[in-house]
């Protein structure tokens, strides 16, 4: 599966050929180095390990730096891409050109944190009436049945922590691939705040 | 932010000179309309009552009175569908947004024409040598 590590820059709009204004998310691709190769003989599966974003030297531990020995400087993000469709060798540097002939991608990121949230925001519960004597506003409501089963089933929708999840948005159209800026533009929004790390992969379902 | 600016400015720079009018001008907008497979250009004439500057999203509002009804259209300056904007008459105005014109009728809804005095050419300026 073809893919790269990128950084979310933010959103803007571009005009397409028909004059339609398209909302796009800009993803910056800094040089992705092939740090290691996984092979069937040694690992039991095929994969390419890509690294991106330089690290401050004092933050690198010796065991972590060992992975990058003889390849490149230690990188902040390390991601394994299974069955990389392109022939790559250890030490190769991949750039945004990888997406030149690809029209749809999936983008994986970490969503923005929302803190502790109630059932309405977290799961879309309907909530109760605000006025006319109603005493049921944003509460949870019933959570279980009666003396049987006399317990709340696991995974019941309740208030709790929301956000900071791994989220994948599928089938985003690639609007433009800019070589000079090393930037990829996809139509629509992607998860996470700006300057967060995202993984861009060739769309699975297209 | 710099990358986004660079992307937007690229489009803005390519269309330099498209925003060559100002608020108070009477303009004719040549707008491309796509009907199925055919394309035609429609002209829309009126008074520019506002320009909303926002990079690539910059728009301007053109107001006219059509059959006694006020009509306002908002055009994106940098849209490829705005073929060209022709200035018909320059207006002399003292504010950036002319929303007050919506409440005015007849002569009060008029904008005075801006007449700039032509700069006197240097040849005329030099006094005739008196000898």
mmCIF file of C-alpha atoms in Angstrom:
data_model
loop_
_atom_site.group_PDB
_atom_site.id
_atom_site.type_symbol
_atom_site.label_atom_id
_atom_site.label_comp_id
_atom_site.label_asym_id
_atom_site.label_seq_id
_atom_site.Cartn_x
_atom_site.Cartn_y
_atom_site.Cartn_z
ATOM 1 C CA UNK A 1 0.000 0.000 0.000
ATOM 2 C CA UNK A 2 1.510 3.275 -1.108
ATOM 3 C CA UNK A 3 1.654 5.940 1.544
ATOM 4 C CA UNK A 4 3.625 8.742 3.126
ATOM 5 C CA UNK A 5 3.891 10.613 6.401
ATOM 6 C CA UNK A 6 2.824 14.247 6.237
ATOM 7 C CA UNK A 7 1.947 17.244 8.298
ATOM 8 C CA UNK A 8 -1.398 19.029 8.234
ATOM 9 C CA UNK A 9 -0.785 22.643 7.263
ATOM 10 C CA UNK A 10 -4.359 23.900 7.236
ATOM 11 C CA UNK A 11 -7.252 24.515 4.922
ATOM 12 C CA UNK A 12 -7.855 26.883 2.046
ATOM 13 C CA UNK A 13 -9.866 27.012 -1.161
ATOM 14 C CA UNK A 14 -8.945 26.658 -4.819
ATOM 15 C CA UNK A 15 -10.884 27.261 -8.019
ATOM 16 C CA UNK A 16 -11.185 24.292 -10.323
ATOM 17 C CA UNK A 17 -11.373 24.526 -14.113
ATOM 18 C CA UNK A 18 -15.140 25.058 -14.031
ATOM 19 C CA UNK A 19 -14.803 27.955 -11.631
ATOM 20 C CA UNK A 20 -16.109 25.997 -8.672
ATOM 21 C CA UNK A 21 -14.508 26.863 -5.368
ATOM 22 C CA UNK A 22 -13.221 23.671 -3.740
ATOM 23 C CA UNK A 23 -12.314 23.442 -0.040
ATOM 24 C CA UNK A 24 -8.940 21.754 0.309
ATOM 25 C CA UNK A 25 -6.665 20.637 3.108
ATOM 26 C CA UNK A 26 -2.980 21.230 2.550
ATOM 27 C CA UNK A 27 -0.643 18.443 3.647
ATOM 28 C CA UNK A 28 3.092 19.086 3.714
ATOM 29 C CA UNK A 29 5.337 16.157 2.890
ATOM 30 C CA UNK A 30 8.857 16.430 4.176
ATOM 31 C CA UNK A 31 11.365 13.926 2.836
ATOM 32 C CA UNK A 32 10.218 10.442 3.813
ATOM 33 C CA UNK A 33 13.230 8.178 4.298
ATOM 34 C CA UNK A 34 12.966 4.426 3.972
ATOM 35 C CA UNK A 35 14.465 3.475 7.316
ATOM 36 C CA UNK A 36 14.062 -0.290 7.087
ATOM 37 C CA UNK A 37 12.576 -3.020 4.977
ATOM 38 C CA UNK A 38 10.593 -5.919 6.342
ATOM 39 C CA UNK A 39 10.869 -9.057 4.287
ATOM 40 C CA UNK A 40 9.113 -12.398 4.277
ATOM 41 C CA UNK A 41 12.377 -14.202 5.043
ATOM 42 C CA UNK A 42 13.242 -12.268 8.162
ATOM 43 C CA UNK A 43 9.910 -10.892 9.361
ATOM 44 C CA UNK A 44 7.233 -13.005 7.761
ATOM 45 C CA UNK A 45 5.676 -10.107 5.847
ATOM 46 C CA UNK A 46 6.595 -7.377 3.371
ATOM 47 C CA UNK A 47 6.666 -3.765 4.470
ATOM 48 C CA UNK A 48 8.580 -0.533 4.182
ATOM 49 C CA UNK A 49 9.306 1.521 7.288
ATOM 50 C CA UNK A 50 9.228 5.238 6.559
ATOM 51 C CA UNK A 51 10.562 7.989 8.809
ATOM 52 C CA UNK A 52 9.940 11.696 8.660
ATOM 53 C CA UNK A 53 10.529 14.976 10.549
ATOM 54 C CA UNK A 54 13.919 15.702 12.081
ATOM 55 C CA UNK A 55 14.380 15.434 15.833
ATOM 56 C CA UNK A 56 16.218 17.540 18.336
ATOM 57 C CA UNK A 57 19.433 15.737 19.133
ATOM 58 C CA UNK A 58 18.980 15.809 22.902
ATOM 59 C CA UNK A 59 15.655 14.024 22.589
ATOM 60 C CA UNK A 60 17.104 10.989 20.846
ATOM 61 C CA UNK A 61 17.849 8.007 23.026
ATOM 62 C CA UNK A 62 20.594 5.614 22.008
ATOM 63 C CA UNK A 63 18.323 2.618 21.399
ATOM 64 C CA UNK A 64 16.009 4.774 19.258
ATOM 65 C CA UNK A 65 18.939 6.181 17.272
ATOM 66 C CA UNK A 66 20.141 2.644 16.617
ATOM 67 C CA UNK A 67 17.292 2.092 14.166
ATOM 68 C CA UNK A 68 18.614 4.867 11.952
ATOM 69 C CA UNK A 69 22.224 3.731 11.997
ATOM 70 C CA UNK A 70 23.882 4.120 8.590
ATOM 71 C CA UNK A 71 20.611 5.404 7.067
ATOM 72 C CA UNK A 72 19.828 8.931 8.153
ATOM 73 C CA UNK A 73 19.454 11.226 11.148
ATOM 74 C CA UNK A 74 16.871 10.053 13.686
ATOM 75 C CA UNK A 75 13.312 10.873 12.647
ATOM 76 C CA UNK A 76 10.357 11.729 14.834
ATOM 77 C CA UNK A 77 7.709 9.655 13.084
ATOM 78 C CA UNK A 78 8.183 6.037 12.099
ATOM 79 C CA UNK A 79 5.423 4.268 10.206
ATOM 80 C CA UNK A 80 5.298 0.834 8.631
ATOM 81 C CA UNK A 81 3.521 0.546 5.311
ATOM 82 C CA UNK A 82 2.585 -3.029 4.490
ATOM 83 C CA UNK A 83 3.172 -4.320 0.963
ATOM 84 C CA UNK A 84 4.580 -1.071 -0.385
ATOM 85 C CA UNK A 85 3.687 -1.247 -4.076
ATOM 86 C CA UNK A 86 6.783 0.579 -5.215
ATOM 87 C CA UNK A 87 10.268 -0.882 -5.188
ATOM 88 C CA UNK A 88 12.117 0.977 -2.469
ATOM 89 C CA UNK A 89 15.473 0.395 -0.862
ATOM 90 C CA UNK A 90 16.749 1.305 2.546
ATOM 91 C CA UNK A 91 17.921 4.918 2.461
ATOM 92 C CA UNK A 92 15.641 6.047 -0.382
ATOM 93 C CA UNK A 93 13.983 9.416 0.069
ATOM 94 C CA UNK A 94 10.384 9.613 -1.128
ATOM 95 C CA UNK A 95 8.603 12.877 -1.842
ATOM 96 C CA UNK A 96 5.153 14.047 -2.770
ATOM 97 C CA UNK A 97 5.554 12.859 -6.371
ATOM 98 C CA UNK A 98 4.437 9.454 -5.136
ATOM 99 C CA UNK A 99 0.853 10.717 -5.314
ATOM 100 C CA UNK A 100 1.146 12.134 -8.821
ATOM 101 C CA UNK A 101 -0.943 9.462 -10.522
ATOM 102 C CA UNK A 102 -3.215 8.753 -7.577
ATOM 103 C CA UNK A 103 -6.608 10.416 -7.551
ATOM 104 C CA UNK A 104 -8.006 9.253 -4.199
ATOM 105 C CA UNK A 105 -6.334 8.863 -0.807
ATOM 106 C CA UNK A 106 -7.194 7.874 2.758
ATOM 107 C CA UNK A 107 -5.865 10.142 5.501
ATOM 108 C CA UNK A 108 -5.295 8.933 9.059
ATOM 109 C CA UNK A 109 -4.737 11.334 11.934
ATOM 110 C CA UNK A 110 -5.426 11.941 15.588
ATOM 111 C CA UNK A 111 -8.612 13.887 16.155
ATOM 112 C CA UNK A 112 -8.783 17.038 18.270
ATOM 113 C CA UNK A 113 -9.315 16.454 21.985
ATOM 114 C CA UNK A 114 -12.729 17.444 23.337
ATOM 115 C CA UNK A 115 -12.202 16.561 27.016
ATOM 116 C CA UNK A 116 -14.930 14.979 29.165
ATOM 117 C CA UNK A 117 -18.187 15.205 27.235
ATOM 118 C CA UNK A 118 -21.786 14.189 27.833
ATOM 119 C CA UNK A 119 -23.826 11.715 25.827
ATOM 120 C CA UNK A 120 -25.314 14.357 23.541
ATOM 121 C CA UNK A 121 -22.056 15.621 22.097
ATOM 122 C CA UNK A 122 -20.249 12.306 22.329
ATOM 123 C CA UNK A 123 -22.851 9.951 20.863
ATOM 124 C CA UNK A 124 -25.528 12.218 19.462
ATOM 125 C CA UNK A 125 -28.252 11.493 22.049
ATOM 126 C CA UNK A 126 -31.384 13.516 21.450
ATOM 127 C CA UNK A 127 -31.746 15.095 24.897
ATOM 128 C CA UNK A 128 -34.952 16.330 26.449
ATOM 129 C CA UNK A 129 -37.117 19.410 26.303
ATOM 130 C CA UNK A 130 -35.711 22.701 27.530
ATOM 131 C CA UNK A 131 -38.981 24.251 28.746
ATOM 132 C CA UNK A 132 -42.633 23.463 29.609
ATOM 133 C CA UNK A 133 -41.770 21.988 32.984
ATOM 134 C CA UNK A 134 -39.351 19.444 31.625
ATOM 135 C CA UNK A 135 -36.797 18.263 34.124
ATOM 136 C CA UNK A 136 -34.916 16.149 31.581
ATOM 137 C CA UNK A 137 -32.466 18.209 29.572
ATOM 138 C CA UNK A 138 -29.077 16.807 28.620
ATOM 139 C CA UNK A 139 -29.073 13.743 30.884
ATOM 140 C CA UNK A 140 -28.229 10.198 29.923
ATOM 141 C CA UNK A 141 -31.640 8.531 30.450
ATOM 142 C CA UNK A 142 -32.056 4.836 31.129
ATOM 143 C CA UNK A 143 -28.994 2.655 30.789
ATOM 144 C CA UNK A 144 -30.320 -0.875 31.233
ATOM 145 C CA UNK A 145 -33.363 -3.111 31.794
ATOM 146 C CA UNK A 146 -34.782 -4.636 35.017
ATOM 147 C CA UNK A 147 -33.896 -7.307 37.559
ATOM 148 C CA UNK A 148 -32.812 -9.325 34.587
ATOM 149 C CA UNK A 149 -30.100 -8.694 33.591
ATOM 150 C CA UNK A 150 -29.670 -6.358 36.614
ATOM 151 C CA UNK A 151 -26.506 -4.922 35.146
ATOM 152 C CA UNK A 152 -25.425 -2.387 32.550
ATOM 153 C CA UNK A 153 -23.998 -3.992 29.458
ATOM 154 C CA UNK A 154 -20.445 -3.219 28.606
ATOM 155 C CA UNK A 155 -19.817 -0.483 26.076
ATOM 156 C CA UNK A 156 -23.011 1.403 26.905
ATOM 157 C CA UNK A 157 -23.031 4.995 25.595
ATOM 158 C CA UNK A 158 -22.242 7.253 28.532
ATOM 159 C CA UNK A 159 -20.413 10.467 29.249
ATOM 160 C CA UNK A 160 -16.639 10.297 29.093
ATOM 161 C CA UNK A 161 -13.514 11.358 27.341
ATOM 162 C CA UNK A 162 -13.947 12.367 23.715
ATOM 163 C CA UNK A 163 -11.432 13.067 20.982
ATOM 164 C CA UNK A 164 -7.752 12.214 20.581
ATOM 165 C CA UNK A 165 -8.771 9.118 18.657
ATOM 166 C CA UNK A 166 -7.182 7.605 15.615
ATOM 167 C CA UNK A 167 -9.484 8.631 12.790
ATOM 168 C CA UNK A 168 -9.288 7.751 9.108
ATOM 169 C CA UNK A 169 -11.103 9.704 6.417
ATOM 170 C CA UNK A 170 -11.470 7.665 3.256
ATOM 171 C CA UNK A 171 -11.650 8.521 -0.418
ATOM 172 C CA UNK A 172 -10.460 12.108 -0.407
ATOM 173 C CA UNK A 173 -9.841 13.420 -3.900
ATOM 174 C CA UNK A 174 -6.314 14.639 -4.617
ATOM 175 C CA UNK A 175 -6.814 18.131 -5.984
ATOM 176 C CA UNK A 176 -3.203 19.070 -6.606
ATOM 177 C CA UNK A 177 0.323 17.784 -6.055
ATOM 178 C CA UNK A 178 2.790 20.648 -5.785
ATOM 179 C CA UNK A 179 6.385 19.623 -6.341
ATOM 180 C CA UNK A 180 8.061 22.911 -5.488
ATOM 181 C CA UNK A 181 6.255 23.366 -2.186
ATOM 182 C CA UNK A 182 6.251 19.592 -1.538
ATOM 183 C CA UNK A 183 2.578 19.864 -0.779
ATOM 184 C CA UNK A 184 -0.440 17.670 -1.369
ATOM 185 C CA UNK A 185 -3.941 19.112 -1.515
ATOM 186 C CA UNK A 186 -6.968 16.934 -0.833
ATOM 187 C CA UNK A 187 -10.610 17.900 -1.060
ATOM 188 C CA UNK A 188 -12.337 18.279 2.285
ATOM 189 C CA UNK A 189 -11.287 18.124 5.910
ATOM 190 C CA UNK A 190 -8.920 15.723 7.645
ATOM 191 C CA UNK A 191 -8.753 14.858 11.357
ATOM 192 C CA UNK A 192 -6.574 16.668 13.863
ATOM 193 C CA UNK A 193 -5.292 20.149 14.537
ATOM 194 C CA UNK A 194 -2.928 21.979 12.219
ATOM 195 C CA UNK A 195 0.724 20.899 12.258
ATOM 196 C CA UNK A 196 -0.263 17.420 13.443
ATOM 197 C CA UNK A 197 1.213 14.328 11.846
ATOM 198 C CA UNK A 198 -0.992 12.477 9.382
ATOM 199 C CA UNK A 199 -0.572 9.333 7.341
ATOM 200 C CA UNK A 200 -1.656 9.587 3.720
ATOM 201 C CA UNK A 201 -2.331 6.306 1.925
ATOM 202 C CA UNK A 202 -3.658 5.350 -1.455
ATOM 203 C CA UNK A 203 -7.407 4.823 -1.130
ATOM 204 C CA UNK A 204 -8.348 1.257 -0.238
ATOM 205 C CA UNK A 205 -11.849 1.372 -1.682
ATOM 206 C CA UNK A 206 -11.200 3.088 -5.010
ATOM 207 C CA UNK B 1 0.296 29.606 7.356
ATOM 208 C CA UNK B 2 3.077 30.604 4.973
ATOM 209 C CA UNK B 3 2.422 27.663 2.698
ATOM 210 C CA UNK B 4 -1.260 28.517 2.527
ATOM 211 C CA UNK B 5 -0.422 32.133 1.765
ATOM 212 C CA UNK B 6 1.929 31.008 -0.978
ATOM 213 C CA UNK B 7 -0.789 28.862 -2.549
ATOM 214 C CA UNK B 8 -3.332 31.664 -2.430
ATOM 215 C CA UNK B 9 -0.956 34.370 -3.589
ATOM 216 C CA UNK B 10 -0.028 32.279 -6.602
ATOM 217 C CA UNK B 11 -3.588 32.577 -7.883
ATOM 218 C CA UNK B 12 -3.869 36.226 -6.881
ATOM 219 C CA UNK B 13 -0.621 37.106 -8.630
ATOM 220 C CA UNK B 14 -1.683 35.307 -11.781
ATOM 221 C CA UNK B 15 -4.816 37.458 -11.963
ATOM 222 C CA UNK B 16 -3.108 40.711 -11.154
ATOM 223 C CA UNK B 17 -5.053 43.668 -12.441
ATOM 224 C CA UNK B 18 -8.407 41.919 -12.195
ATOM 225 C CA UNK B 19 -9.268 44.065 -9.191
ATOM 226 C CA UNK B 20 -8.721 47.334 -11.033
ATOM 227 C CA UNK B 21 -11.911 49.016 -9.844
ATOM 228 C CA UNK B 22 -12.980 50.438 -6.526
ATOM 229 C CA UNK B 23 -16.122 50.962 -4.512
ATOM 230 C CA UNK B 24 -18.437 53.511 -6.124
ATOM 231 C CA UNK B 25 -17.497 52.609 -9.684
ATOM 232 C CA UNK B 26 -20.078 51.546 -12.199
ATOM 233 C CA UNK B 27 -18.831 48.345 -13.766
ATOM 234 C CA UNK B 28 -19.831 45.794 -16.349
ATOM 235 C CA UNK B 29 -19.056 42.227 -15.287
ATOM 236 C CA UNK B 30 -18.651 39.636 -18.026
ATOM 237 C CA UNK B 31 -19.675 36.395 -16.342
ATOM 238 C CA UNK B 32 -19.290 33.023 -17.992
ATOM 239 C CA UNK B 33 -22.373 30.847 -17.740
ATOM 240 C CA UNK B 34 -22.222 27.127 -18.464
ATOM 241 C CA UNK B 35 -25.451 25.603 -19.729
ATOM 242 C CA UNK B 36 -24.922 21.894 -20.176
ATOM 243 C CA UNK B 37 -22.274 21.806 -22.856
ATOM 244 C CA UNK B 38 -22.549 25.346 -24.186
ATOM 245 C CA UNK B 39 -20.883 28.355 -22.675
ATOM 246 C CA UNK B 40 -21.959 31.940 -23.003
ATOM 247 C CA UNK B 41 -20.961 35.219 -21.498
ATOM 248 C CA UNK B 42 -23.494 37.328 -19.684
ATOM 249 C CA UNK B 43 -22.881 40.967 -18.897
ATOM 250 C CA UNK B 44 -24.118 42.454 -15.647
ATOM 251 C CA UNK B 45 -23.872 46.170 -15.122
ATOM 252 C CA UNK B 46 -24.202 48.031 -11.864
ATOM 253 C CA UNK B 47 -22.635 49.925 -9.016
ATOM 254 C CA UNK B 48 -19.920 48.350 -6.869
ATOM 255 C CA UNK B 49 -21.147 48.865 -3.299
ATOM 256 C CA UNK B 50 -18.614 46.702 -1.476
ATOM 257 C CA UNK B 51 -15.352 44.823 -1.925
ATOM 258 C CA UNK B 52 -14.624 42.083 0.598
ATOM 259 C CA UNK B 53 -10.895 41.488 0.594
ATOM 260 C CA UNK B 54 -9.957 37.979 1.636
ATOM 261 C CA UNK B 55 -7.113 36.644 -0.458
ATOM 262 C CA UNK B 56 -8.329 34.185 -3.040
ATOM 263 C CA UNK B 57 -11.884 34.502 -1.701
ATOM 264 C CA UNK B 58 -12.099 38.234 -2.452
ATOM 265 C CA UNK B 59 -15.583 39.165 -3.624
ATOM 266 C CA UNK B 60 -17.354 42.303 -4.757
ATOM 267 C CA UNK B 61 -21.012 43.268 -4.645
ATOM 268 C CA UNK B 62 -22.643 44.848 -7.678
ATOM 269 C CA UNK B 63 -26.020 46.535 -7.257
ATOM 270 C CA UNK B 64 -28.428 47.622 -9.940
ATOM 271 C CA UNK B 65 -32.094 48.433 -10.258
ATOM 272 C CA UNK B 66 -33.783 45.952 -12.581
ATOM 273 C CA UNK B 67 -37.428 46.710 -13.444
ATOM 274 C CA UNK B 68 -37.777 48.767 -10.300
ATOM 275 C CA UNK B 69 -36.339 46.083 -8.036
ATOM 276 C CA UNK B 70 -32.938 46.356 -6.441
ATOM 277 C CA UNK B 71 -30.695 43.443 -7.417
ATOM 278 C CA UNK B 72 -27.336 42.660 -5.841
ATOM 279 C CA UNK B 73 -24.925 40.052 -7.085
ATOM 280 C CA UNK B 74 -21.774 38.919 -5.390
ATOM 281 C CA UNK B 75 -18.892 37.941 -7.679
ATOM 282 C CA UNK B 76 -15.656 36.212 -6.646
ATOM 283 C CA UNK B 77 -12.872 38.310 -8.169
ATOM 284 C CA UNK B 78 -10.491 35.454 -8.852
ATOM 285 C CA UNK B 79 -13.028 33.000 -10.239
ATOM 286 C CA UNK B 80 -12.189 31.874 -13.759
ATOM 287 C CA UNK B 81 -15.843 32.426 -14.557
ATOM 288 C CA UNK B 82 -15.500 36.166 -14.128
ATOM 289 C CA UNK B 83 -14.179 36.822 -17.618
ATOM 290 C CA UNK B 84 -13.422 40.521 -17.154
ATOM 291 C CA UNK B 85 -14.655 43.595 -15.340
ATOM 292 C CA UNK B 86 -15.003 46.788 -17.327
ATOM 293 C CA UNK B 87 -15.111 50.133 -15.529
ATOM 294 C CA UNK B 88 -17.743 52.324 -17.121
ATOM 295 C CA UNK B 89 -17.716 55.248 -14.741
ATOM 296 C CA UNK B 90 -15.528 56.148 -11.791
ATOM 297 C CA UNK B 91 -17.389 57.269 -8.702
ATOM 298 C CA UNK B 92 -16.450 59.731 -5.995
ATOM 299 C CA UNK B 93 -17.285 58.151 -2.637
ATOM 300 C CA UNK B 94 -16.146 58.699 0.918
ATOM 301 C CA UNK B 95 -16.744 55.296 2.423
ATOM 302 C CA UNK B 96 -15.659 51.736 1.794
ATOM 303 C CA UNK B 97 -19.107 50.165 1.867
ATOM 304 C CA UNK B 98 -22.083 51.868 0.223
ATOM 305 C CA UNK B 99 -24.825 49.930 2.003
ATOM 306 C CA UNK B 100 -26.708 53.175 2.666
ATOM 307 C CA UNK B 101 -27.615 53.287 -1.003
ATOM 308 C CA UNK B 102 -30.077 50.431 -0.453
ATOM 309 C CA UNK B 103 -32.326 52.811 1.458
ATOM 310 C CA UNK B 104 -32.071 55.676 -1.023
ATOM 311 C CA UNK B 105 -34.238 56.234 -4.042
ATOM 312 C CA UNK B 106 -33.840 58.148 -7.250
ATOM 313 C CA UNK B 107 -31.284 60.889 -7.326
ATOM 314 C CA UNK B 108 -30.167 60.239 -3.757
ATOM 315 C CA UNK B 109 -29.002 56.782 -4.756
ATOM 316 C CA UNK B 110 -26.579 58.299 -7.228
ATOM 317 C CA UNK B 111 -22.835 58.435 -6.861
ATOM 318 C CA UNK B 112 -21.027 61.492 -8.164
ATOM 319 C CA UNK B 113 -18.567 60.937 -10.922
ATOM 320 C CA UNK B 114 -14.927 61.135 -9.988
ATOM 321 C CA UNK B 115 -13.186 63.609 -12.204
ATOM 322 C CA UNK B 116 -9.479 63.716 -11.695
ATOM 323 C CA UNK B 117 -7.714 66.781 -12.953
ATOM 324 C CA UNK B 118 -5.283 65.728 -15.582
ATOM 325 C CA UNK B 119 -1.720 66.374 -14.594
ATOM 326 C CA UNK B 120 -0.289 69.264 -16.487
ATOM 327 C CA UNK B 121 2.379 67.987 -18.785
ATOM 328 C CA UNK B 122 5.869 69.249 -18.255
ATOM 329 C CA UNK B 123 5.981 70.983 -21.613
ATOM 330 C CA UNK B 124 3.127 73.293 -20.624
ATOM 331 C CA UNK B 125 4.562 73.910 -17.194
ATOM 332 C CA UNK B 126 7.842 75.405 -18.322
ATOM 333 C CA UNK B 127 7.426 79.140 -18.809
ATOM 334 C CA UNK B 128 8.059 80.512 -22.208
ATOM 335 C CA UNK B 129 11.466 82.015 -22.346
ATOM 336 C CA UNK B 130 11.086 85.753 -22.481
ATOM 337 C CA UNK B 131 13.937 87.366 -24.185
#
